[in-house]
PDB file of C-alpha atoms in Angstrom:
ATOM      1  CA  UNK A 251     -41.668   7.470  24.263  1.00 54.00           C
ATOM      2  CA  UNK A 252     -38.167   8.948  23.620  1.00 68.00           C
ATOM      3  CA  UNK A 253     -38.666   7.750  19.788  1.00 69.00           C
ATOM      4  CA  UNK A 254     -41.550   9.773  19.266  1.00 66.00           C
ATOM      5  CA  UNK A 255     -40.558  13.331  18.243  1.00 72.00           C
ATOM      6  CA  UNK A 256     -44.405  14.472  18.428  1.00 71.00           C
ATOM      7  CA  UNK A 257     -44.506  13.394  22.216  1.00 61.00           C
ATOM      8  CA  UNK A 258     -40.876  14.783  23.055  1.00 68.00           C
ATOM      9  CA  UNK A 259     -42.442  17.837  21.544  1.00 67.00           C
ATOM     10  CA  UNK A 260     -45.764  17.645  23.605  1.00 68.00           C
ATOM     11  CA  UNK A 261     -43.799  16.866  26.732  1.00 63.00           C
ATOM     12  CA  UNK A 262     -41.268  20.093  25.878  1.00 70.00           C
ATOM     13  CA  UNK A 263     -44.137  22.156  26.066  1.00 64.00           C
ATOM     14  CA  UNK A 264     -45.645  21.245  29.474  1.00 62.00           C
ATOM     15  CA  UNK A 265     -42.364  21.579  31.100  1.00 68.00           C
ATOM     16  CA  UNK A 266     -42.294  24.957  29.500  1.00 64.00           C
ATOM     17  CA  UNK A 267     -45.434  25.875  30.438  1.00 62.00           C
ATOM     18  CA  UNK A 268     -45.071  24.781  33.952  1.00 64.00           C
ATOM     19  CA  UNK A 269     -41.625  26.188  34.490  1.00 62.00           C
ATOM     20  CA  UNK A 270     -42.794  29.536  33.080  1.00 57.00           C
ATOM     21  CA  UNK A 271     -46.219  29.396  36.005  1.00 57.00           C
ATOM     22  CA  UNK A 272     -43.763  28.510  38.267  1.00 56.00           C
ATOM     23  CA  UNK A 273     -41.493  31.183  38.132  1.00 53.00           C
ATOM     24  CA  UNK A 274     -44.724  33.279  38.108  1.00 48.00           C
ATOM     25  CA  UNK A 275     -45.864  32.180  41.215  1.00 46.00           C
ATOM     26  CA  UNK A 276     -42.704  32.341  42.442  1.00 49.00           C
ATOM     27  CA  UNK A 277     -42.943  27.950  43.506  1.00 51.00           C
ATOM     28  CA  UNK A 278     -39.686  26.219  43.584  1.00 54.00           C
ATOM     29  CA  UNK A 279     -38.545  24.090  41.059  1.00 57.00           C
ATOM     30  CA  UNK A 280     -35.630  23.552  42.565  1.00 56.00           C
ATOM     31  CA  UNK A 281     -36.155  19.505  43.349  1.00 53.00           C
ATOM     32  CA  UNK A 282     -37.582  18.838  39.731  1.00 64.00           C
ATOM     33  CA  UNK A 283     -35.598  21.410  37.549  1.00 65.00           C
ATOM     34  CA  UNK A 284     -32.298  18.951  37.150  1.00 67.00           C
ATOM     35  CA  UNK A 285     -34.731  16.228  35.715  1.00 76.00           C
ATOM     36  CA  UNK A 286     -37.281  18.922  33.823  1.00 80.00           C
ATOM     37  CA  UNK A 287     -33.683  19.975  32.468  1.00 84.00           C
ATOM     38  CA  UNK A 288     -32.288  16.183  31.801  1.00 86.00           C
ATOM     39  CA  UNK A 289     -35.571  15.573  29.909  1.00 85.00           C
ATOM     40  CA  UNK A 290     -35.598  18.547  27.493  1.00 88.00           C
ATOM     41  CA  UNK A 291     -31.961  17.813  26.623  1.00 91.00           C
ATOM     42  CA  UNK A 292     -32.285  14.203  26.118  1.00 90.00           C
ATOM     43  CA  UNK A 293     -35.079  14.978  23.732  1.00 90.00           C
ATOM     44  CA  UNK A 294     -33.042  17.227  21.733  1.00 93.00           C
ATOM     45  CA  UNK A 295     -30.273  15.099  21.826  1.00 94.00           C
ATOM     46  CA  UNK A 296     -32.213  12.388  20.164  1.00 92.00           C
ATOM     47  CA  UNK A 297     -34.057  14.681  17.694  1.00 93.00           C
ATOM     48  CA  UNK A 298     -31.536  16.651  16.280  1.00 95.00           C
ATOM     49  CA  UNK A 299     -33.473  17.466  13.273  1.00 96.00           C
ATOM     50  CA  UNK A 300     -36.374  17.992  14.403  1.00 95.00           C
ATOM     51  CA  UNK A 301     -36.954  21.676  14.338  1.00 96.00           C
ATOM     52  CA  UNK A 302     -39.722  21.160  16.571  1.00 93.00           C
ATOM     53  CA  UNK A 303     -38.245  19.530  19.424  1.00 92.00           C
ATOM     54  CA  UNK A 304     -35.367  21.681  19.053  1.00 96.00           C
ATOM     55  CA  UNK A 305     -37.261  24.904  19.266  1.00 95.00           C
ATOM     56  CA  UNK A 306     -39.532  23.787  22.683  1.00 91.00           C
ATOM     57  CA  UNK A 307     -36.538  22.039  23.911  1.00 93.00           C
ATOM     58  CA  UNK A 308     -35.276  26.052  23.762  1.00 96.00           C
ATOM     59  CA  UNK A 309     -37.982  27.804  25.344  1.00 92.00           C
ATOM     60  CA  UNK A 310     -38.119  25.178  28.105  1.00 89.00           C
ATOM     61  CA  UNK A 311     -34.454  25.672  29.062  1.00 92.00           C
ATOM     62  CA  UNK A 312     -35.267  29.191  28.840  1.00 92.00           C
ATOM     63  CA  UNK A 313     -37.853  29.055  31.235  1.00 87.00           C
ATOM     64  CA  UNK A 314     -35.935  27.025  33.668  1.00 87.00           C
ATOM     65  CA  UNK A 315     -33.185  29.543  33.712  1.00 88.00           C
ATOM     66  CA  UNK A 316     -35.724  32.162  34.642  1.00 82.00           C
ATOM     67  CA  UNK A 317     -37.272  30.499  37.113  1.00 79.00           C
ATOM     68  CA  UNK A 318     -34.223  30.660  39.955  1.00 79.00           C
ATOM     69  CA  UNK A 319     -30.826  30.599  40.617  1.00 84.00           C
ATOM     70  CA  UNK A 320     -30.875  26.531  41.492  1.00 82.00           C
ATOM     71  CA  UNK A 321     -33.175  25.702  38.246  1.00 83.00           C
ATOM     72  CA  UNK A 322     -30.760  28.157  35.888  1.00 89.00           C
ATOM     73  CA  UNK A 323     -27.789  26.154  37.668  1.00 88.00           C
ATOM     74  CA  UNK A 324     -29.568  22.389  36.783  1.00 86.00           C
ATOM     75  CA  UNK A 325     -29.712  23.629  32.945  1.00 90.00           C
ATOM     76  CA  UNK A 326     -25.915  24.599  33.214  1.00 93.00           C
ATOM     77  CA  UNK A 327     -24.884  21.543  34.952  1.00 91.00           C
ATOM     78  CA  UNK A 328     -26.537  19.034  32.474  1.00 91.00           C
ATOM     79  CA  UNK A 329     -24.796  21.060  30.128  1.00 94.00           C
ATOM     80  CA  UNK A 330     -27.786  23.159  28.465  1.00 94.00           C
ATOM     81  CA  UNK A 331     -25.982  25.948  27.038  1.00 95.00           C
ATOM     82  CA  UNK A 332     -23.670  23.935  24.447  1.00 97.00           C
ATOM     83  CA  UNK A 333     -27.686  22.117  23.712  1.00 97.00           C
ATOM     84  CA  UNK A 334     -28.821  25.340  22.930  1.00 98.00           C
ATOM     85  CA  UNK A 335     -25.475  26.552  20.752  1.00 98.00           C
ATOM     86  CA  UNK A 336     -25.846  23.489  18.814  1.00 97.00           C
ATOM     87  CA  UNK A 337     -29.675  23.382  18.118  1.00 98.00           C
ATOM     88  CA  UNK A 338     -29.345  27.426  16.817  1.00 98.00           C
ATOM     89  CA  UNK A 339     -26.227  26.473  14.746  1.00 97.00           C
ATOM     90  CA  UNK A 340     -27.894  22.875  13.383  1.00 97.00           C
ATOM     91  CA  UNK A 341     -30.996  25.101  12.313  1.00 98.00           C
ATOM     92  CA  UNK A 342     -29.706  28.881  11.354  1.00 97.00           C
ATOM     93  CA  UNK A 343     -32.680  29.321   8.939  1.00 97.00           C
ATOM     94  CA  UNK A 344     -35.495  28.559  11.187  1.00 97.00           C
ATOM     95  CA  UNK A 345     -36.348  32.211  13.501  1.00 96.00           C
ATOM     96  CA  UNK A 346     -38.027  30.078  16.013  1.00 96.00           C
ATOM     97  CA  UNK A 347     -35.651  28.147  17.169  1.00 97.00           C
ATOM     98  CA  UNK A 348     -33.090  31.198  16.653  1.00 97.00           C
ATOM     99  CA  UNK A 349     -34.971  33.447  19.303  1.00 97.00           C
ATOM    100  CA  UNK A 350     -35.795  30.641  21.357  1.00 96.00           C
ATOM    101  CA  UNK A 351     -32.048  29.950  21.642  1.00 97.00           C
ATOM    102  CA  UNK A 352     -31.081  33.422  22.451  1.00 97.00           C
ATOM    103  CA  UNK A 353     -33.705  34.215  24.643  1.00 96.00           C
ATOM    104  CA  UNK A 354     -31.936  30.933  26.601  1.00 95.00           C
ATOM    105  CA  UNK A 355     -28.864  32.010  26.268  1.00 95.00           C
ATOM    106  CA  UNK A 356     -29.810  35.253  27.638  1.00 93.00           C
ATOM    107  CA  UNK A 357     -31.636  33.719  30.686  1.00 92.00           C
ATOM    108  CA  UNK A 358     -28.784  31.826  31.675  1.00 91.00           C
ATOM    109  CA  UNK A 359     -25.934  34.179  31.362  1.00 89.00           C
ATOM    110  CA  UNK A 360     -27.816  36.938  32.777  1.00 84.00           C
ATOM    111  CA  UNK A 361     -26.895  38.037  36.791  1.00 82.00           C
ATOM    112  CA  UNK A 362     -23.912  35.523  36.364  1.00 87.00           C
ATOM    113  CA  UNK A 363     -20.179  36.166  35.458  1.00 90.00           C
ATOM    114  CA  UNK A 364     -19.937  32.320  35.550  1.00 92.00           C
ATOM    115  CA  UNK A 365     -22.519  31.629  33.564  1.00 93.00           C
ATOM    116  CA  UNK A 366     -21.751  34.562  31.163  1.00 93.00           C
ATOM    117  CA  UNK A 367     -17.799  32.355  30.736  1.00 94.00           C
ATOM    118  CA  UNK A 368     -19.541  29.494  30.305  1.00 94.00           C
ATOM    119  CA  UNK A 369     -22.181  30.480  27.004  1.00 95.00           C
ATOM    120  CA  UNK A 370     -19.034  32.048  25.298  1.00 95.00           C
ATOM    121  CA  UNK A 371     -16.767  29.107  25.755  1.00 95.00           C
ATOM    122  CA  UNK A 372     -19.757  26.870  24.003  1.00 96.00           C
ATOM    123  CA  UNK A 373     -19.762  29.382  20.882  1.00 96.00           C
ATOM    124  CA  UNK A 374     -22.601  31.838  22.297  1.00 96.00           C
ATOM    125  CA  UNK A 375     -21.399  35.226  20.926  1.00 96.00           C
ATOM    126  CA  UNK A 376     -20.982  33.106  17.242  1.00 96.00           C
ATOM    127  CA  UNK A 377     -24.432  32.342  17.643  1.00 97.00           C
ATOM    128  CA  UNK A 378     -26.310  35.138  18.413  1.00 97.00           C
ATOM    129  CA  UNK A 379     -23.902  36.738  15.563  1.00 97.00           C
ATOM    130  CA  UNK A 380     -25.230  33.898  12.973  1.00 97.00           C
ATOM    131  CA  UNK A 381     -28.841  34.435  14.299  1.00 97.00           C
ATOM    132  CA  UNK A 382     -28.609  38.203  13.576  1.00 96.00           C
ATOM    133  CA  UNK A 383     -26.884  38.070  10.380  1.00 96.00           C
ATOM    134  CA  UNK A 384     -29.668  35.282   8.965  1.00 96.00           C
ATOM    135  CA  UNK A 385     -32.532  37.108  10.604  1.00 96.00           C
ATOM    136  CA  UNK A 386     -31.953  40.614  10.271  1.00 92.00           C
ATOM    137  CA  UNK A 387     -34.992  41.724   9.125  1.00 93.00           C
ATOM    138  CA  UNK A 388     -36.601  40.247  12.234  1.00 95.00           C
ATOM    139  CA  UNK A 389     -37.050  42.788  14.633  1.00 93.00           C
ATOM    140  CA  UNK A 390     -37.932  40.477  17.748  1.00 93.00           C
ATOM    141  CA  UNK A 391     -34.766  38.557  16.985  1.00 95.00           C
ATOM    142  CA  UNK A 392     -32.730  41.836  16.506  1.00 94.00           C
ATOM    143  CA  UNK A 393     -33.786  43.209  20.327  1.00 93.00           C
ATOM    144  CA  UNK A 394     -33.204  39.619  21.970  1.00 93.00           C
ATOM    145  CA  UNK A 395     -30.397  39.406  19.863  1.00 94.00           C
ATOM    146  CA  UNK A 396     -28.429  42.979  21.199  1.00 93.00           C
ATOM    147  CA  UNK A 397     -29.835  42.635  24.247  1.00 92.00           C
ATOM    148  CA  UNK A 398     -28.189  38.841  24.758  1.00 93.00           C
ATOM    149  CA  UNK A 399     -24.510  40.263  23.523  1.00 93.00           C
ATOM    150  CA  UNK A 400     -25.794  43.199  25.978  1.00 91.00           C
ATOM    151  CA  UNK A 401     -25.808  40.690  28.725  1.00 89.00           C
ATOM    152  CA  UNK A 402     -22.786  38.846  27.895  1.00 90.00           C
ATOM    153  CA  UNK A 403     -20.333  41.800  27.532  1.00 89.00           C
ATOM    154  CA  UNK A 404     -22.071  43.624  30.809  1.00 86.00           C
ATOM    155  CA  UNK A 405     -21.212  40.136  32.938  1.00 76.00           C
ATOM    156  CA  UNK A 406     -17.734  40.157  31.497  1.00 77.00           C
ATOM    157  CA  UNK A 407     -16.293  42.683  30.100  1.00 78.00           C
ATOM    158  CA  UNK A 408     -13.852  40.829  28.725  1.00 84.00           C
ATOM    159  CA  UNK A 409     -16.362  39.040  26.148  1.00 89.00           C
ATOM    160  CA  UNK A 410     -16.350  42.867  24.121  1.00 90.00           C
ATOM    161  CA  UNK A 411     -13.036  41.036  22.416  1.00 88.00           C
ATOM    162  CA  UNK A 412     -14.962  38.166  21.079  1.00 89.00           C
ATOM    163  CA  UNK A 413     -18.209  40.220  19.871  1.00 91.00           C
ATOM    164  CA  UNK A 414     -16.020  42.941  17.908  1.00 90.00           C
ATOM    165  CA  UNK A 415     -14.199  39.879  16.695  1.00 90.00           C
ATOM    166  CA  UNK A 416     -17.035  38.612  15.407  1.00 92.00           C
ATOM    167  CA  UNK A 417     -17.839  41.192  13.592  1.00 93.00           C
ATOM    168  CA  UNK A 418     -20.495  42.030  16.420  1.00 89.00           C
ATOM    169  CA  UNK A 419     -20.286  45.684  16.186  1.00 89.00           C
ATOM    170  CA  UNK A 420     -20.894  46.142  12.391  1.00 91.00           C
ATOM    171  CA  UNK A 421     -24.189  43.614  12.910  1.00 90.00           C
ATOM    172  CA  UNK A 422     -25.283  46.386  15.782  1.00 88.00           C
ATOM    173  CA  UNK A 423     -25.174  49.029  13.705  1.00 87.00           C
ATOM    174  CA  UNK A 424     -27.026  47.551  11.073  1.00 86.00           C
ATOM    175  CA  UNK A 425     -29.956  46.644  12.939  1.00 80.00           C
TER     176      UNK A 425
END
């Protein structure tokens, strides 16, 4: 039922739910993480604004990237990152979606120079940036939200550019 935002949604949280006990118990999802991964993105792909499916279809990508190397690689691959970008940028007012996303982002980049290239060139640094600026009286958001630039600058270095560009220092400090 691809139609059916309230089943996407349903079906975004059992694959969340399961990816999250499986990293837990430490169970490969290595065979079922590219199509766990192809499902959450086609849902969000088809339910843009639904804030909803765009917030699970977050945390599940979030908990396939921490659930292994090979999972984290499947979200990348089917091109999760730019899914996540878009879904915080289509919806900067709604905190849900905006620490789901950045939690993601986080997840994926971290451990991974690669990884850490890839989230900035898909607009990751702009945003966490947005998310921090909207939310900034959120203090959840504001830890996942230093701790993701955190991530990003510690894989490469290089990405310090882009955050001070962004005005990412000044949003630190005011958090």
């Amino acid at each position: 039922h691809p139609a059916a935002d309230d089943v996407q949604r349903s079906g975004l949280c059992a694959l969340q739910r399961l990816a999250v006990r499986s990293a837990r118990a430490r169970v490969g999802l290595a065979a079922v993480a590219a199509s766990a991964a192809g499902h959450a993105l086609a849902a969000m792909r088809v339910h843009p604004a639904s804030a909803e499916v765009q917030e699970h279809g977050c945390a599940t990508l979030s908990a396939l990237a921490c659930a292994g190397s090979a999972p984290r690689d499947s979200v990348a691959e089917a091109g999760g990152m730019s899914a996540i970008v878009s879904a915080m940028l289509a919806h900067p007012m709604e905190a849900r979606i905006q620490g789901q996303g950045v939690a993601a982002l986080q997840n994926m980049a971290c451990g991974s120079a690669e990884l850490a290239d890839a989230a900035v060139e898909v607009g990751a640094v702009e945003a966490i940036l947005v998310a921090l600026r909207t939310h900034s009286r959120d203090a959840r958001l504001a830890a996942l939200g230093c701790t993701a630039l955190q991530g990003l600058v510690t894989e490469s270095p290089r990405h310090a550019e882009r955050v001070a560009a962004g005005g990412g220092i000044e949003v630190v400090l005011r958090m």
